PDB file of C-alpha atoms in Angstrom:
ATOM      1  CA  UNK A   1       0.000   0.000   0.000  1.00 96.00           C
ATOM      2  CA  UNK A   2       1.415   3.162  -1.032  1.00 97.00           C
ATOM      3  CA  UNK A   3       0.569   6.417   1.001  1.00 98.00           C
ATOM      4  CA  UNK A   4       1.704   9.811   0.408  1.00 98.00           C
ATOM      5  CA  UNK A   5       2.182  12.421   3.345  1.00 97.00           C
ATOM      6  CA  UNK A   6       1.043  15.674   2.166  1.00 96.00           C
ATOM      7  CA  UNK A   7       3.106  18.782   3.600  1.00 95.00           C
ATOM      8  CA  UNK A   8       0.419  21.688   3.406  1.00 92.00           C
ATOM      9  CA  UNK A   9       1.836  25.043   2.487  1.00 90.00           C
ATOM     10  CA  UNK A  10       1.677  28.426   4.663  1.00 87.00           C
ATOM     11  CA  UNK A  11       1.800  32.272   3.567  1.00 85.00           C
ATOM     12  CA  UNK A  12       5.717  31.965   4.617  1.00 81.00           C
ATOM     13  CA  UNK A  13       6.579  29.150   2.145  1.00 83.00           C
ATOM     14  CA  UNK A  14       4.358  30.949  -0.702  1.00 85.00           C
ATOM     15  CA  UNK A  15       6.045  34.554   0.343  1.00 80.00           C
ATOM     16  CA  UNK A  16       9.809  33.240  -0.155  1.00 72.00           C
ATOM     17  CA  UNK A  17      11.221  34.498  -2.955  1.00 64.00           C
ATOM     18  CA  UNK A  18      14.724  33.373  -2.638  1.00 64.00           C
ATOM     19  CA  UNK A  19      15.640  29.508  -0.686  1.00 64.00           C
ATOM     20  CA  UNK A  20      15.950  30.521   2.424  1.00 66.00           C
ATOM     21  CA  UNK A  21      18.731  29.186   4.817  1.00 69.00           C
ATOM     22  CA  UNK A  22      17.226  26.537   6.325  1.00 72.00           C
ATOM     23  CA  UNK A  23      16.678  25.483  10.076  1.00 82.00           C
ATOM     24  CA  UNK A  24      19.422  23.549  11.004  1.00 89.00           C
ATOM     25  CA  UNK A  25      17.571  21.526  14.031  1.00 91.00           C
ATOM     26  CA  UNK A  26      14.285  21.387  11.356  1.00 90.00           C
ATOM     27  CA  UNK A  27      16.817  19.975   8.628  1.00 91.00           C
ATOM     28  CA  UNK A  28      18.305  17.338  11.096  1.00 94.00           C
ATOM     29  CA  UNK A  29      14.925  16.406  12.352  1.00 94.00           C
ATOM     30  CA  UNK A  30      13.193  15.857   8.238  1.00 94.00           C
ATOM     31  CA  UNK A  31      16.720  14.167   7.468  1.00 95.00           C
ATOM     32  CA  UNK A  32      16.501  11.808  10.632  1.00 97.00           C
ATOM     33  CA  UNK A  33      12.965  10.620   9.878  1.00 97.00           C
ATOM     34  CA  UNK A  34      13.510  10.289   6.199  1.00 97.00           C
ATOM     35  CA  UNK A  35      16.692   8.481   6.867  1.00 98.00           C
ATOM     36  CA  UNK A  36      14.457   5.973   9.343  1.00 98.00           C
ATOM     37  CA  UNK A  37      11.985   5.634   6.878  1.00 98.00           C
ATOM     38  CA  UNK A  38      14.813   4.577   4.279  1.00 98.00           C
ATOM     39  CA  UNK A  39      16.453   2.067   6.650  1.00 98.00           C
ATOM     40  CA  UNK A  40      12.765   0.646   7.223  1.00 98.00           C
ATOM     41  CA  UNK A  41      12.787   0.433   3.121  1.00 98.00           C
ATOM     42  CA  UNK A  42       9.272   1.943   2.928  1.00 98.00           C
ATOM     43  CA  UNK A  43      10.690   5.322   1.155  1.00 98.00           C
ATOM     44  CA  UNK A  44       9.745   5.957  -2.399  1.00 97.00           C
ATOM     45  CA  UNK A  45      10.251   9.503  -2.827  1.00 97.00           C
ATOM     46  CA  UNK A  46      10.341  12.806  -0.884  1.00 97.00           C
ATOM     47  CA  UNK A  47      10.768  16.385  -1.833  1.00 94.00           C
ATOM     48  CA  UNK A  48       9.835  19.676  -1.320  1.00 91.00           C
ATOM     49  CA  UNK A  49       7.684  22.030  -3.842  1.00 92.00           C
ATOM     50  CA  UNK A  50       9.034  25.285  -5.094  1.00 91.00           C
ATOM     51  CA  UNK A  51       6.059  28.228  -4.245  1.00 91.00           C
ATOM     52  CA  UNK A  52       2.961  28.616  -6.167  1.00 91.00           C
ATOM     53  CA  UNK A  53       4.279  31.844  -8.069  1.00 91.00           C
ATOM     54  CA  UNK A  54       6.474  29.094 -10.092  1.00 92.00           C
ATOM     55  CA  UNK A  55       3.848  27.442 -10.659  1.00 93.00           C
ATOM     56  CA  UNK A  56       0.927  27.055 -13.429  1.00 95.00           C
ATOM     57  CA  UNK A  57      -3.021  25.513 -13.812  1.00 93.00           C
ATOM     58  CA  UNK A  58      -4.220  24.342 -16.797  1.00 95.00           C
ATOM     59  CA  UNK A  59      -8.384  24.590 -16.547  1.00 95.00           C
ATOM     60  CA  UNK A  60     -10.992  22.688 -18.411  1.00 95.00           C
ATOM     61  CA  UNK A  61     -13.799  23.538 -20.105  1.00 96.00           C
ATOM     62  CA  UNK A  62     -14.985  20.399 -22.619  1.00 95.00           C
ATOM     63  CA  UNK A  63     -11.855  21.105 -25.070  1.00 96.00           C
ATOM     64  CA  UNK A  64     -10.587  24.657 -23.969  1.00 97.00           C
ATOM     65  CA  UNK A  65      -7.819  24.164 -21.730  1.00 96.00           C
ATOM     66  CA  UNK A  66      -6.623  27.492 -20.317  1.00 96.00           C
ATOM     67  CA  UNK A  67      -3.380  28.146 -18.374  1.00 96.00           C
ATOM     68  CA  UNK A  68      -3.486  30.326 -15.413  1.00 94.00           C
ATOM     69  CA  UNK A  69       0.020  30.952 -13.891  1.00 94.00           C
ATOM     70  CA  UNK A  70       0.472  31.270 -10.128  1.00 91.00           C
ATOM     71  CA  UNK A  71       0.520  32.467  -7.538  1.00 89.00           C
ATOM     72  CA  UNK A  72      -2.931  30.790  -6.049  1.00 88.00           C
ATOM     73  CA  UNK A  73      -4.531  32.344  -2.933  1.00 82.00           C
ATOM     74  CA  UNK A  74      -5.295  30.389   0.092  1.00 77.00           C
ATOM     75  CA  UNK A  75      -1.806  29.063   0.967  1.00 71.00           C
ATOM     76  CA  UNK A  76      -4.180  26.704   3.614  1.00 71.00           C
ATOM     77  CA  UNK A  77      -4.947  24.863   0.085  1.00 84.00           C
ATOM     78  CA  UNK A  78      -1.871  24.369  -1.565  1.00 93.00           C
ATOM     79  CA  UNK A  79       0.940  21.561  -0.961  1.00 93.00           C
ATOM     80  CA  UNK A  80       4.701  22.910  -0.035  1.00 92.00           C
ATOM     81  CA  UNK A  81       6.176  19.071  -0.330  1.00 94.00           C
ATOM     82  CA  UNK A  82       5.686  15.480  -0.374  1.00 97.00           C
ATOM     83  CA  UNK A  83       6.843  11.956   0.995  1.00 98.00           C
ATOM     84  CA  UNK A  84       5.484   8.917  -0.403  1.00 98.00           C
ATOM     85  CA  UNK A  85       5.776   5.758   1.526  1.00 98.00           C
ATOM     86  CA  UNK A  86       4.855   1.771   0.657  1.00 98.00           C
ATOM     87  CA  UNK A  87       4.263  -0.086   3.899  1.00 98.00           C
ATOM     88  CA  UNK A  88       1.970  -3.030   4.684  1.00 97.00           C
ATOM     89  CA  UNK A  89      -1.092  -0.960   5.949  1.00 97.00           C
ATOM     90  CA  UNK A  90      -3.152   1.978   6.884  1.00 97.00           C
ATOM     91  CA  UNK A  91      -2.045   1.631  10.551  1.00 98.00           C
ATOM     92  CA  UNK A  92       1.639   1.671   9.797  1.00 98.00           C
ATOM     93  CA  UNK A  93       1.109   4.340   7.570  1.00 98.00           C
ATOM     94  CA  UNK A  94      -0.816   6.269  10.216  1.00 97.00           C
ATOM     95  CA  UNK A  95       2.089   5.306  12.668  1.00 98.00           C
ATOM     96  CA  UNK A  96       5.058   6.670  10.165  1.00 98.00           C
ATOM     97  CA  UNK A  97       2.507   9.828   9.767  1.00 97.00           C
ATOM     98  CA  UNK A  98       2.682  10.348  13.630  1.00 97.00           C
ATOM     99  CA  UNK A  99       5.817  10.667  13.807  1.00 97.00           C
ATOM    100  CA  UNK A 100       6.806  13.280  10.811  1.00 97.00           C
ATOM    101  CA  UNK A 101       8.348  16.556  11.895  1.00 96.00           C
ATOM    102  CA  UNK A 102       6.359  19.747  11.883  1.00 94.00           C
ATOM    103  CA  UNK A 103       7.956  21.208   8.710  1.00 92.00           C
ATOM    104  CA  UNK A 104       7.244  24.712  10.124  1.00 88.00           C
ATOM    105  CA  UNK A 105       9.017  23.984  13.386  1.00 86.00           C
ATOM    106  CA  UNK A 106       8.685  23.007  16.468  1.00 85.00           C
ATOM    107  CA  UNK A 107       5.495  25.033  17.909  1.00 86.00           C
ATOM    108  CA  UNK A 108       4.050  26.691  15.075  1.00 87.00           C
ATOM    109  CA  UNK A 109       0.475  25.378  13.399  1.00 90.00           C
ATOM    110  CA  UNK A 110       1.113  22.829  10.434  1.00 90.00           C
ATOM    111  CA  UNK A 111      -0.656  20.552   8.251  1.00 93.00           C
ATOM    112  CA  UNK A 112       0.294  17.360   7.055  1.00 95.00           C
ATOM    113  CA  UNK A 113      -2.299  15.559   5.049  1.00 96.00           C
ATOM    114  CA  UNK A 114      -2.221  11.818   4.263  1.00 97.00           C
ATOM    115  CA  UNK A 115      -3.664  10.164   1.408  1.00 97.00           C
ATOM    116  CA  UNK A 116      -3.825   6.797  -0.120  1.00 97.00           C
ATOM    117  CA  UNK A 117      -2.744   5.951  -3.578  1.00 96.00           C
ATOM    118  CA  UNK A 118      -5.176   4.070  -5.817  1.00 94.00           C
ATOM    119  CA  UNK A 119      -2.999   0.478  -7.318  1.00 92.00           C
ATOM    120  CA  UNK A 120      -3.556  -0.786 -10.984  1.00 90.00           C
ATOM    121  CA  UNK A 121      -5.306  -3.640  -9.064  1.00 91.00           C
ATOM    122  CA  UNK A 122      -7.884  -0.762  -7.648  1.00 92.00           C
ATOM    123  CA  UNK A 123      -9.139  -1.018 -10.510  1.00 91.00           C
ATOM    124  CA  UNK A 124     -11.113  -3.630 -13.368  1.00 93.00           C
ATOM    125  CA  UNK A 125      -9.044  -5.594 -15.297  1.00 91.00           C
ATOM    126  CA  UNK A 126      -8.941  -4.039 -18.577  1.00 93.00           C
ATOM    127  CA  UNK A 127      -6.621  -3.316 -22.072  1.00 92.00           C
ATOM    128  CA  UNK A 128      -6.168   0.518 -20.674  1.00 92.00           C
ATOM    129  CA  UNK A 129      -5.328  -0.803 -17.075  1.00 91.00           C
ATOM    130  CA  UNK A 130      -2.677  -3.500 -18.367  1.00 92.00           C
ATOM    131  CA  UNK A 131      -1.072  -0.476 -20.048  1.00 92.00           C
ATOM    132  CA  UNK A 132      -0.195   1.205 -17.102  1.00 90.00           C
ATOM    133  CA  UNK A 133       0.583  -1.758 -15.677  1.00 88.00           C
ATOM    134  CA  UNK A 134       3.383  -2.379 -18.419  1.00 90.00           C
ATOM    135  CA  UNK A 135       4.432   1.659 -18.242  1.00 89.00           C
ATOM    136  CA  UNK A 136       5.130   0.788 -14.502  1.00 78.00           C
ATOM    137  CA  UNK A 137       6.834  -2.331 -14.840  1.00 74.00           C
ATOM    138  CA  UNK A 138      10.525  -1.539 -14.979  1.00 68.00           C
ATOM    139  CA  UNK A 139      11.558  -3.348 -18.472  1.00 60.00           C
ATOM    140  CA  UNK A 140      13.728  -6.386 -18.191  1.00 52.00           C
ATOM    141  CA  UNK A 141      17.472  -6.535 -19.942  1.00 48.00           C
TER     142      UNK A 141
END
């Protein structure tokens, strides 16, 4: 089961303009649990998201498709980073999700939100399905 923890953005991470210099204890602290999360081998992939003002939308309407660059109000809304995990089940995922720094710091309001990610075997068998399936199977040499 793959989950992916959802680092919620904030006013401060939209308003930088430049990479800040970044907390040393909040750095150790992220690079710790990532590093624990590695060592357990449930770590697929972690990073953190550039702000929205980089950023673009595309919006539908039937076949018009309209880009509307950034930057997006409500920080509360947007996502600042990532980490996706693969463990055995909801509970350890809620237990890894526990235990994830607040990536504002220690005593400031943060959201982290965690979400399951649908598997090819979510869904139907089907033609369309078995061609993800072969996109995501790494190709044998």
């Amino acid at each position: 089961m793959r989950f992916m923890i959802i680092v919620k953005s904030t006013p401060e991470f939209e308003a930088e303009t430049t990479p800040q210099t970044p907390d040393e204890k909040l750095m150790a602290a992220m690079a710790d649990f990532h590093e624990e999360l590695a060592k357990a081998g449930v770590l697929l992939d972690a990073s953190g998201l550039q702000p929205s003002r980089k950023g673009w939308r595309i919006h539908y309407d039937g076949q018009k498709r309209t880009v509307i660059d950034g930057p997006f109000a409500e920080a509360k809304e947007l996502i600042a980073g990532f980490t996706t995990i693969q463990v055995r089940s909801r509970e350890e995922a809620l237990e890894w999700s526990r235990r994830f720094p607040n990536p504002v710091g220690e005593n400031a309001p943060a959201v982290i939100e965690v979400r399951q990610l649908y598997e090819l075997d979510d869904f139907e068998p089907s033609a369309q399905v078995e061609r993800f399936r072969e996109m995501n199977t790494p190709s044998q040499k």
